[in-house]
Amino acid sequence: MKKGNIILIGFMGSGKTTFGRWLEKHHGMRLVDTDEYIVKKEQRTINVIFATEGEEYFRGLETEALRELADRNEKNMVISAGGGLPLRDINGIILHELGTVVYLRAKTETLEKRLAHDKTRPLLAGSNLHDRIEELMRQRSGIYEQRADLIIDTDDLTFEKMYERIKEYENSCN
Ligand code: S3P
């Protein structure tokens, strides 16, 4: 059964955490960012975890974090999920137990602008940013769409409008 939370999924730079902070401030939700959760628990950065343990290990930590969040039985959380978190099937199942899964979709140009100076995301390091985004989006966009209860094209929308879309969707389910 769903637990009444909002889970934001989407590519790096799609605005999950920024929108999550806004929901926390304006609608009294409690923001949990899975990356921050993992960093706090592991006491090391995402870059260090990737460099020393590899991506698969990190993916395992994401599943563990989701399980812990689901076990809390909390409501009114907004969960900002790391960009690769929805890729694992098991994570897809847990996401849906937790609440309404919202895919924040953004154009490559929008993502590129936001990620241009980023040094915190190991999967973007050392390659042409535009090509890398397109490559990963080719692998991921279908999965994001498939996991989502609701898809929001965020490029030209205010947070207020995005929130309205989510509420409309939730009301239509009741
Ligand atoms: C990743 C996205 C990052 C972080 C890690 C891997 C990905 O989270 O989990 O660098 O695979 O897309 P954000 O989407 O919050 O940047």
Coordinates of C-alpha atoms and ligand atoms in Angstrom, one line a residue:
M1 CA 0.0 0.0 0.0
K2 CA 1.2 3.5 -0.8
K3 CA 2.4 5.6 2.1
G4 CA 1.5 9.1 1.1
N5 CA 4.8 10.5 0.2
I6 CA 6.1 12.2 -3.0
I7 CA 9.1 10.7 -4.7
L8 CA 10.9 12.8 -7.2
I9 CA 12.9 11.0 -9.9
G10 CA 14.8 12.2 -12.9
F11 CA 18.2 13.0 -14.4
M12 CA 20.9 14.8 -12.5
G13 CA 20.1 18.5 -12.6
S14 CA 16.4 18.0 -13.2
G15 CA 15.6 20.0 -10.0
K16 CA 14.6 17.2 -7.7
T17 CA 16.3 18.5 -4.6
T18 CA 15.6 22.2 -5.4
F19 CA 11.9 21.4 -5.8
G20 CA 12.0 19.2 -2.7
R21 CA 13.4 22.1 -0.7
W22 CA 10.6 24.3 -2.0
L23 CA 8.0 21.7 -1.0
E24 CA 9.6 21.5 2.4
K25 CA 9.5 25.3 2.9
H26 CA 6.0 26.0 1.4
H27 CA 4.0 22.8 2.0
G28 CA 5.5 21.5 5.3
M29 CA 6.9 18.3 3.8
R30 CA 10.0 16.7 5.1
L31 CA 12.7 16.4 2.5
V32 CA 14.9 13.3 2.3
D33 CA 17.6 13.4 -0.4
T34 CA 18.9 9.9 -0.9
D35 CA 22.4 11.1 -1.8
E36 CA 22.6 13.1 1.4
Y37 CA 21.2 10.2 3.3
I38 CA 23.9 7.9 1.9
V39 CA 26.8 10.4 2.4
K40 CA 25.8 10.9 6.1
K41 CA 25.5 7.2 6.7
E42 CA 28.8 6.3 4.9
Q43 CA 30.7 9.4 6.2
R44 CA 32.2 9.9 2.7
T45 CA 31.3 11.7 -0.5
I46 CA 29.6 10.2 -3.5
N47 CA 32.8 10.8 -5.5
V48 CA 34.8 8.8 -2.9
I49 CA 32.3 6.0 -2.8
F50 CA 32.3 5.6 -6.6
A51 CA 36.1 5.9 -6.8
T52 CA 36.8 3.4 -4.0
E53 CA 33.9 0.9 -4.2
G54 CA 32.5 1.4 -7.7
E55 CA 29.0 2.1 -9.0
E56 CA 27.4 -1.3 -8.1
Y57 CA 28.3 -0.8 -4.5
F58 CA 26.7 2.6 -4.5
R59 CA 23.6 1.2 -6.2
G60 CA 23.4 -1.3 -3.3
L61 CA 23.5 1.6 -0.8
E62 CA 20.6 3.2 -2.7
T63 CA 18.5 0.1 -2.3
E64 CA 19.4 -0.1 1.4
A65 CA 18.5 3.6 1.9
L66 CA 15.1 3.1 0.2
R67 CA 14.3 0.0 2.3
E68 CA 15.1 2.0 5.5
L69 CA 12.9 4.8 4.4
A70 CA 10.0 2.5 3.6
D71 CA 10.4 0.8 7.0
R72 CA 10.0 4.1 8.8
N73 CA 6.3 4.2 7.8
E74 CA 6.4 8.0 7.7
K75 CA 4.0 10.1 5.7
N76 CA 4.5 13.6 4.2
M77 CA 8.0 13.0 3.1
V78 CA 9.3 14.3 -0.2
I79 CA 12.1 12.0 -1.4
S80 CA 14.6 13.3 -3.9
A81 CA 16.0 10.1 -5.5
G82 CA 19.5 10.0 -7.0
G83 CA 19.3 10.1 -10.8
G84 CA 20.3 6.4 -11.2
L85 CA 18.2 5.1 -8.3
P86 CA 15.1 4.1 -10.4
L87 CA 17.2 1.9 -12.7
R88 CA 17.1 -1.2 -10.5
D89 CA 13.8 -3.1 -10.6
I90 CA 13.7 -3.7 -6.9
N91 CA 14.0 0.1 -6.3
G92 CA 11.1 0.7 -8.7
I93 CA 8.9 -1.6 -6.5
I94 CA 10.0 0.1 -3.2
L95 CA 9.4 3.6 -4.7
H96 CA 5.8 2.7 -5.5
E97 CA 5.3 1.5 -1.9
L98 CA 6.5 4.8 -0.6
G99 CA 4.1 7.0 -2.5
T100 CA 3.5 9.0 -5.7
V101 CA 6.4 8.7 -8.1
V102 CA 6.9 11.9 -10.1
Y103 CA 9.4 12.1 -13.0
L104 CA 10.7 15.6 -13.4
R105 CA 11.6 15.7 -17.1
A106 CA 13.9 18.4 -18.5
K107 CA 15.4 19.1 -21.9
T108 CA 19.1 18.3 -22.5
E109 CA 19.9 22.0 -22.9
T110 CA 18.3 22.7 -19.5
L111 CA 20.3 19.9 -17.8
E112 CA 23.5 21.0 -19.5
K113 CA 23.2 24.5 -18.2
R114 CA 22.6 23.4 -14.7
L115 CA 25.4 20.8 -14.7
A116 CA 28.0 22.8 -16.6
H117 CA 30.2 23.5 -13.5
D118 CA 29.4 20.5 -11.4
K119 CA 32.2 18.5 -9.9
T120 CA 30.1 16.3 -7.6
R121 CA 28.7 13.8 -10.0
P122 CA 31.2 11.0 -11.0
L123 CA 29.2 9.7 -13.9
L124 CA 29.7 13.1 -15.7
A125 CA 33.4 13.5 -15.1
G126 CA 35.8 13.6 -17.9
S127 CA 33.5 13.4 -20.9
N128 CA 31.8 15.9 -23.2
L129 CA 28.8 16.9 -21.1
H130 CA 26.3 17.2 -23.9
D131 CA 27.1 13.8 -25.3
R132 CA 27.2 12.2 -21.9
I133 CA 23.8 13.5 -21.0
E134 CA 22.3 12.3 -24.3
E135 CA 24.0 8.9 -23.9
L136 CA 22.7 8.4 -20.4
M137 CA 19.2 9.8 -21.3
R138 CA 19.0 7.3 -24.1
Q139 CA 19.6 4.5 -21.6
R140 CA 17.4 6.0 -18.9
S141 CA 14.4 8.0 -20.3
G142 CA 12.3 4.9 -20.9
I143 CA 12.9 3.6 -17.4
Y144 CA 12.1 7.0 -15.8
E145 CA 8.8 7.1 -17.8
Q146 CA 7.9 3.6 -16.9
R147 CA 8.5 4.1 -13.2
A148 CA 6.5 7.3 -13.0
D149 CA 3.0 7.7 -11.9
L150 CA 3.2 11.2 -13.2
I151 CA 5.5 13.0 -15.7
I152 CA 6.1 16.7 -15.4
D153 CA 7.9 18.6 -18.1
T154 CA 9.6 21.1 -15.9
D155 CA 11.4 23.4 -18.3
D156 CA 8.8 26.2 -18.3
L157 CA 6.9 25.5 -15.2
T158 CA 6.9 27.3 -11.8
F159 CA 7.2 25.2 -8.7
E160 CA 3.6 26.2 -7.8
K161 CA 2.4 24.8 -11.1
M162 CA 4.3 21.6 -10.6
Y163 CA 2.8 21.2 -7.1
E164 CA -0.7 21.8 -8.6
R165 CA -0.1 19.0 -11.1
I166 CA 0.9 16.6 -8.4
K167 CA -2.1 17.5 -6.2
E168 CA -4.5 17.1 -9.2
Y169 CA -3.0 13.7 -9.9
E170 CA -3.3 12.6 -6.3
N171 CA -6.9 13.9 -6.1
S172 CA -7.8 12.0 -9.2
C173 CA -6.6 8.8 -7.5
N174 CA -8.8 9.2 -4.4
Ligands
S3P1 C1 23.6 9.7 -10.2 C2 23.0 10.8 -9.7 C3 23.4 11.5 -8.5 C4 24.1 10.6 -7.6 C5 25.2 9.9 -8.2 C6 24.8 9.1 -9.4 C7 23.2 9.0 -11.4 O1 22.2 12.1 -7.9 O2 23.2 9.7 -7.0 O3 26.2 10.8 -8.7 O4 23.5 7.8 -11.7 O5 22.4 9.7 -12.2 P1 21.4 13.4 -8.4 O6 20.5 12.9 -9.5 O7 20.7 13.9 -7.2 O8 22.4 14.3 -8.9

